[in-house]
Amino acid sequence: MRVSFETKLKHLEKLGADFIGNTPFMEVSGDKREGAKIFAKIEWYNLVGGTIKDRGVYRYVESRPRRS
């Protein structure tokens, strides 16, 4: 099933920019190193597109004139 570009834009607008650039971190458990904590970026949390291209694409979409 193909999803139209307009449908994708509506989905992006619903999610908003809050998710872009705010990938959370979590502490890695099970590592027994003294004096060090290890954190990992939770990349699968990127709901919009899941790639580093999200910020650029979002800025592009936001810069486009809106249809009335």
PDB file of C-alpha atoms in Angstrom:
ATOM      1  CA  MET A   1       0.000   0.000   0.000  1.00  0.00           C
ATOM      2  CA  ARG A   2       1.429   3.376  -1.016  1.00  0.00           C
ATOM      3  CA  VAL A   3       0.932   6.393   1.197  1.00  0.00           C
ATOM      4  CA  SER A   4       0.524   9.778  -0.458  1.00  0.00           C
ATOM      5  CA  PHE A   5       2.952  12.605   0.240  1.00  0.00           C
ATOM      6  CA  GLU A   6       0.107  14.679   1.684  1.00  0.00           C
ATOM      7  CA  THR A   7      -0.718  11.904   4.158  1.00  0.00           C
ATOM      8  CA  LYS A   8       2.920  11.761   5.226  1.00  0.00           C
ATOM      9  CA  LEU A   9       2.970  15.543   5.736  1.00  0.00           C
ATOM     10  CA  LYS A  10      -0.145  15.385   7.904  1.00  0.00           C
ATOM     11  CA  HIS A  11       1.505  12.678   9.988  1.00  0.00           C
ATOM     12  CA  LEU A  12       4.644  14.804  10.358  1.00  0.00           C
ATOM     13  CA  GLU A  13       2.598  17.817  11.443  1.00  0.00           C
ATOM     14  CA  LYS A  14       0.831  15.732  14.096  1.00  0.00           C
ATOM     15  CA  LEU A  15       4.135  14.583  15.549  1.00  0.00           C
ATOM     16  CA  GLY A  16       5.642  18.038  15.402  1.00  0.00           C
ATOM     17  CA  ALA A  17       9.228  19.069  15.759  1.00  0.00           C
ATOM     18  CA  ASP A  18       9.434  17.861  19.350  1.00  0.00           C
ATOM     19  CA  PHE A  19      10.844  14.514  18.284  1.00  0.00           C
ATOM     20  CA  ILE A  20      13.474  15.895  15.918  1.00  0.00           C
ATOM     21  CA  GLY A  21      16.833  16.510  17.519  1.00  0.00           C
ATOM     22  CA  ASN A  22      15.734  15.116  20.857  1.00  0.00           C
ATOM     23  CA  THR A  23      16.731  11.471  20.610  1.00  0.00           C
ATOM     24  CA  PRO A  24      16.826  10.180  24.178  1.00  0.00           C
ATOM     25  CA  PHE A  25      19.690   8.312  25.811  1.00  0.00           C
ATOM     26  CA  MET A  26      19.555   5.359  28.168  1.00  0.00           C
ATOM     27  CA  GLU A  27      22.146   4.008  30.545  1.00  0.00           C
ATOM     28  CA  VAL A  28      23.624   0.684  29.481  1.00  0.00           C
ATOM     29  CA  SER A  29      23.301  -1.766  32.342  1.00  0.00           C
ATOM     30  CA  GLY A  30      25.494  -4.758  33.005  1.00  0.00           C
ATOM     31  CA  ASP A  31      28.805  -2.970  32.461  1.00  0.00           C
ATOM     32  CA  LYS A  32      30.909  -3.312  35.613  1.00  0.00           C
ATOM     33  CA  ARG A  33      33.525  -0.633  34.853  1.00  0.00           C
ATOM     34  CA  GLU A  34      34.484   1.411  37.895  1.00  0.00           C
ATOM     35  CA  GLY A  35      33.948   5.163  37.653  1.00  0.00           C
ATOM     36  CA  ALA A  36      32.264   5.120  34.243  1.00  0.00           C
ATOM     37  CA  LYS A  37      28.679   5.138  33.075  1.00  0.00           C
ATOM     38  CA  ILE A  38      27.906   4.188  29.495  1.00  0.00           C
ATOM     39  CA  PHE A  39      24.930   5.658  27.663  1.00  0.00           C
ATOM     40  CA  ALA A  40      23.470   4.722  24.282  1.00  0.00           C
ATOM     41  CA  LYS A  41      21.317   6.781  21.949  1.00  0.00           C
ATOM     42  CA  ILE A  42      17.894   5.230  21.418  1.00  0.00           C
ATOM     43  CA  GLU A  43      17.769   5.621  17.624  1.00  0.00           C
ATOM     44  CA  TRP A  44      14.641   3.500  17.207  1.00  0.00           C
ATOM     45  CA  TYR A  45      12.815   6.217  19.158  1.00  0.00           C
ATOM     46  CA  ASN A  46      13.013   8.472  16.080  1.00  0.00           C
ATOM     47  CA  LEU A  47       9.378   8.175  15.072  1.00  0.00           C
ATOM     48  CA  VAL A  48       9.341  10.638  12.204  1.00  0.00           C
ATOM     49  CA  GLY A  49      11.804   9.071   9.821  1.00  0.00           C
ATOM     50  CA  GLY A  50      14.423   7.384  11.882  1.00  0.00           C
ATOM     51  CA  THR A  51      17.405   8.919  10.106  1.00  0.00           C
ATOM     52  CA  ILE A  52      19.765  11.845  10.453  1.00  0.00           C
ATOM     53  CA  LYS A  53      17.982  13.388   7.466  1.00  0.00           C
ATOM     54  CA  ASP A  54      14.941  14.224   9.615  1.00  0.00           C
ATOM     55  CA  ARG A  55      16.133  17.706  10.536  1.00  0.00           C
ATOM     56  CA  GLY A  56      16.901  18.726   6.958  1.00  0.00           C
ATOM     57  CA  VAL A  57      13.662  17.321   5.595  1.00  0.00           C
ATOM     58  CA  TYR A  58      11.638  18.945   8.362  1.00  0.00           C
ATOM     59  CA  ARG A  59      13.234  22.349   7.655  1.00  0.00           C
ATOM     60  CA  TYR A  60      12.545  21.899   3.936  1.00  0.00           C
ATOM     61  CA  VAL A  61       8.891  20.998   4.531  1.00  0.00           C
ATOM     62  CA  GLU A  62       8.434  23.892   6.944  1.00  0.00           C
ATOM     63  CA  SER A  63       9.979  26.346   4.456  1.00  0.00           C
ATOM     64  CA  ARG A  64       7.514  25.415   1.707  1.00  0.00           C
ATOM     65  CA  PRO A  65       4.450  27.634   1.220  1.00  0.00           C
ATOM     66  CA  ARG A  66       1.301  26.088   2.645  1.00  0.00           C
ATOM     67  CA  ARG A  67      -1.621  25.340   0.378  1.00  0.00           C
ATOM     68  CA  SER A  68      -4.926  26.889   1.353  1.00  0.00           C
TER      69      SER A  68
END
